[in-house]
Structures are given as structure tokens and as C-alpha cells.
Short mmCIF file of C-alpha atoms and ligand atoms in Angstrom, two decimals:
data_model
loop_
_atom_site.label_atom_id
_atom_site.label_comp_id
_atom_site.label_asym_id
_atom_site.label_seq_id
_atom_site.Cartn_x
_atom_site.Cartn_y
_atom_site.Cartn_z
CA MET U 67 70.13 125.16 15.02
CA SER U 68 67.95 123.85 12.20
CA LYS U 69 69.81 125.25 8.47
CA ARG U 70 72.76 125.10 10.84
CA ASN U 71 74.45 121.66 10.47
CA LEU U 72 77.27 123.93 9.49
CA ILE U 73 79.30 126.15 11.87
CA PHE U 74 81.75 128.89 10.85
CA LEU U 75 83.99 130.53 13.50
CA ILE U 76 85.07 133.69 12.80
CA GLY U 77 87.29 136.15 14.90
CA TYR U 78 90.86 137.74 14.98
CA ARG U 79 94.31 135.74 14.38
CA GLY U 80 95.64 133.63 18.26
CA SER U 81 91.81 133.06 18.81
CA GLY U 82 92.25 129.68 18.13
CA LYS U 83 89.69 128.94 15.20
CA THR U 84 91.41 126.15 13.87
CA THR U 85 92.06 124.42 17.30
CA VAL U 86 88.37 124.69 18.23
CA ALA U 87 87.45 123.87 14.91
CA ARG U 88 88.84 120.38 15.29
CA LEU U 89 87.65 119.64 18.54
CA LEU U 90 84.24 120.85 18.15
CA ALA U 91 83.56 118.83 15.04
CA GLU U 92 85.55 115.26 17.17
CA LYS U 93 82.49 116.76 19.66
CA LEU U 94 79.83 116.87 17.35
CA GLY U 95 81.06 114.09 15.34
CA TRP U 96 81.12 116.28 11.71
CA LYS U 97 84.28 117.40 9.57
CA TRP U 98 86.49 120.09 9.62
CA LEU U 99 88.41 122.59 7.70
CA ASP U 100 90.34 125.64 8.17
CA ALA U 101 89.28 128.18 5.18
CA ASP U 102 92.86 129.39 4.95
CA ALA U 103 94.74 126.16 4.36
CA VAL U 104 92.27 125.38 1.94
CA LEU U 105 92.62 128.60 -0.58
CA GLU U 106 96.92 127.98 0.56
CA GLU U 107 96.33 124.57 -0.95
CA ARG U 108 94.33 125.96 -4.08
CA ALA U 109 96.82 128.72 -4.47
CA GLY U 110 100.18 126.42 -3.95
CA LYS U 111 101.75 129.15 -1.31
CA SER U 112 101.19 130.47 1.40
CA ILE U 113 99.37 133.57 2.59
CA ARG U 114 102.19 135.49 3.04
CA GLN U 115 103.04 134.60 -0.37
CA ILE U 116 99.71 135.63 -1.88
CA PHE U 117 100.44 138.81 -0.29
CA ALA U 118 103.54 139.82 -1.28
CA ASP U 119 103.36 138.33 -5.32
CA ASP U 120 99.68 139.24 -6.09
CA GLY U 121 98.38 142.19 -2.99
CA GLU U 122 95.84 141.62 -0.67
CA THR U 123 92.66 142.37 -2.89
CA ALA U 124 93.70 139.04 -5.03
CA PHE U 125 93.88 137.06 -1.91
CA ARG U 126 91.02 138.66 -0.39
CA ASP U 127 89.26 137.35 -4.01
CA LEU U 128 90.35 133.81 -3.73
CA GLU U 129 89.06 134.03 -0.01
CA SER U 130 85.43 134.82 -1.08
CA ALA U 131 85.58 131.91 -4.07
CA VAL U 132 86.44 129.39 -1.46
CA LEU U 133 83.52 130.52 0.96
CA ARG U 134 80.99 130.35 -1.87
CA GLU U 135 82.61 126.63 -2.28
CA LEU U 136 82.47 126.27 1.66
CA CYS U 137 79.29 127.33 2.96
CA THR U 138 77.74 124.72 0.49
CA LEU U 139 78.95 122.01 2.95
CA GLU U 140 77.05 120.54 5.27
CA GLN U 141 78.26 119.03 9.04
CA HIS U 142 81.25 120.65 8.80
CA VAL U 143 83.05 122.99 11.53
CA ILE U 144 84.77 126.19 9.36
CA ALA U 145 87.44 127.92 10.67
CA THR U 146 87.70 131.68 8.09
CA GLY U 147 90.32 133.63 8.34
CA GLY U 148 90.17 136.68 10.69
CA GLY U 149 89.60 138.95 7.65
CA VAL U 150 86.67 136.99 6.17
CA VAL U 151 84.16 139.43 7.99
CA LEU U 152 85.37 142.42 5.50
CA ARG U 153 83.47 141.79 2.48
CA GLU U 154 79.59 142.12 2.39
CA GLU U 155 79.57 139.08 0.02
CA ASN U 156 81.47 137.25 2.55
CA ARG U 157 78.98 138.17 6.01
CA ALA U 158 76.07 136.90 3.11
CA CYS U 159 77.84 133.12 2.81
CA LEU U 160 78.00 133.50 6.78
CA LYS U 161 74.57 133.18 7.24
CA HIS U 162 74.49 129.84 5.55
CA GLY U 163 75.43 128.46 8.88
CA ALA U 164 75.52 129.49 12.57
CA VAL U 165 78.62 131.50 13.11
CA ILE U 166 80.31 131.52 16.17
CA TRP U 167 82.98 134.29 17.28
CA LEU U 168 85.82 133.67 19.39
CA LYS U 169 86.30 136.93 20.96
CA ALA U 170 89.37 137.83 22.81
CA PRO U 171 91.04 141.07 23.57
CA ALA U 172 93.68 142.59 21.32
CA ASP U 173 96.59 142.18 24.32
CA ILE U 174 96.03 138.31 24.88
CA LEU U 175 95.61 138.22 21.24
CA TRP U 176 98.99 139.50 20.51
CA GLN U 177 100.81 136.95 23.18
CA ARG U 178 99.03 134.22 21.63
CA MET U 179 100.37 135.04 18.28
CA GLN U 180 103.84 135.68 19.16
CA ASN U 181 103.66 132.31 20.56
CA ASP U 182 102.81 131.20 17.50
CA ALA U 183 105.39 130.22 14.82
CA THR U 184 103.45 129.06 11.91
CA THR U 185 101.55 132.04 12.06
CA ARG U 186 103.99 134.46 12.10
CA GLU U 187 105.76 132.37 8.96
CA ARG U 188 102.67 132.02 7.01
CA ARG U 189 100.36 135.28 7.85
CA PRO U 190 101.71 138.52 6.74
CA ASP U 191 101.20 142.03 8.63
CA LEU U 192 97.88 143.93 7.87
CA ALA U 193 99.40 147.09 8.89
CA GLN U 194 102.22 148.44 11.36
CA GLY U 195 102.76 144.49 13.07
CA GLY U 196 102.13 144.32 16.67
CA LEU U 197 99.69 144.84 19.55
CA ALA U 198 99.06 148.52 17.61
CA GLU U 199 97.92 146.66 14.61
CA ILE U 200 95.66 143.95 16.15
CA GLU U 201 94.09 147.27 18.24
CA GLU U 202 93.55 148.91 15.03
CA MET U 203 91.95 146.01 12.95
CA LEU U 204 89.70 145.39 15.99
CA ARG U 205 88.33 148.58 16.01
CA VAL U 206 87.02 148.54 12.47
CA ARG U 207 86.34 144.30 12.97
CA GLU U 208 84.69 144.16 16.13
CA ARG U 209 81.46 145.90 14.74
CA LEU U 210 81.65 143.32 12.01
CA TYR U 211 82.36 140.35 14.06
CA ASP U 212 79.55 141.56 15.71
CA LYS U 213 77.06 141.69 13.62
CA CYS U 214 78.05 138.18 12.20
CA GLN U 215 78.04 136.69 15.06
CA THR U 216 74.88 134.43 16.20
CA LEU U 217 77.01 132.96 19.39
CA THR U 218 79.69 134.87 21.30
CA VAL U 219 82.12 133.09 23.60
CA ASP U 220 84.58 134.97 25.34
CA VAL U 221 87.56 132.72 24.55
CA GLY U 222 90.33 135.10 26.42
CA SER U 223 89.77 133.44 29.90
CA ARG U 224 89.37 130.10 28.37
CA THR U 225 91.10 127.32 26.64
CA ALA U 226 90.06 125.76 23.78
CA GLU U 227 88.71 122.78 25.27
CA GLU U 228 86.74 125.62 28.04
CA ALA U 229 85.80 127.36 24.68
CA VAL U 230 84.29 123.80 23.10
CA GLU U 231 82.40 122.85 26.45
CA GLU U 232 80.67 126.59 26.20
CA ILE U 233 79.92 126.27 22.74
CA ALA U 234 78.29 122.63 22.95
CA ALA U 235 76.04 123.73 25.76
CA ARG U 236 75.08 127.03 24.64
CA LEU U 237 74.31 125.38 20.96
CA ASN U 238 72.18 122.42 22.98
CA ARG U 239 74.03 119.08 21.85
C1 LIG K 564 94.13 137.39 7.84
C2 LIG K 564 93.98 136.63 8.70
C3 LIG K 564 94.20 135.10 8.34
C4 LIG K 564 94.90 135.20 6.76
C5 LIG K 564 95.06 135.78 6.25
C6 LIG K 564 94.07 137.88 6.60
C7 LIG K 564 93.79 138.60 8.56
O1 LIG K 564 93.74 134.45 8.74
O2 LIG K 564 93.33 134.70 6.37
O3 LIG K 564 96.78 136.68 6.75
O4 LIG K 564 92.94 139.74 7.72
O5 LIG K 564 92.92 138.82 10.09
P1 LIG K 564 94.07 133.72 10.55
O6 LIG K 564 93.37 134.53 11.00
O7 LIG K 564 93.69 132.08 10.64
O8 LIG K 564 95.41 133.66 10.98
#
């Protein structure tokens, strides 16, 4: 963990990145940030609205700009957006820290997303919506999450608290 006083959490929507970021930061005595929340604050509107007004490419440009800033931080746990791994420049930025993939099967992610009203209001559909969209996205993204991760935690069968215990143990802190 030498260069790694920075931790990025990656994974699909519904994997618990924001909750785990907060709890893990508390455990480590670090700060935490949600990259999507930083982006929305900068843009002055929700991600759903950015997609609607300006399109996905404009959103992805903002996402890359925010990540470039966040990867210079120290003693932070950063929850990233589910699509952050799509761009090569983002994958290069993630190398500034430890990268933890919160991995779960599509059906569990779908169940969790349905129970999360904030996600429903703030996040646009990326394709046809529903479980089929998650399966389609994961077909492309799992390979990229895997390429970026330095540690993978199965969160399909773990609560956020259990995931944090597992991460802390495996980081040996
Ligand atoms: C996206 C996931 C969202 C957000 C945006 C795009 C994606 O983040 O960045 O709606 O491409 O999967 P969360 O994973 O935090 O929901």
C-alpha cells in the first residue's frame, strides 16, 4: 500500500460503492468522496439532466476531468461512477491508487437498484433499462473492472459492513 494512500472503488451501479467508501474511510481515518457527487456539484445539475441536456459524451468528458483531479488526492477513499473504466485515460488515472472492485451478479445489482430511489431519480438509463441493460453492460465492463482492480471483493453475498471488514483485512490495516 505504499503509493496507495488513495483508494478507488469501482463496480457497477448498485454495488454499494458510496456506502463502502464512507465506511472504509471511517475505518482508515481518511476522507471519502463520491466522484459522481463532485461532478454534479460542479455541473450544477444531476447526471440524469446532464445526459438529457448535453449527452453521454459530455458527461464522460466531465467524469474524466473530475477523475484527473481526484487522483491527486491523498488519504481518500473515492467512489467512482460505474462507467469510469470505459476510457483508457481514466484507467490510467486509477493507477494512482489501490483499485477495489465491488463485484456482484447482475440479478443482485438489479434488485438493489430497484430499492434505491436516489439512483432511480439521478441516474439515466444507459440502454434498454432493467436487468437486460445490466447484463449487457457487464458483458463489456467486467473485463475492464478486472483489468483495473488490484483487489476484488464479492459484495453479492456481503453487506457493506462485511465488505469493509474484508477489504481492511486484505489491505492488512
Ligand atoms: C454510470 C453510472 C453512474 C453514473 C452515470 C453513468 C454508468 O454512477 O456515473 O449515470 O455508466 O454505469 P453509479 O455507478 O454511481 O450509479
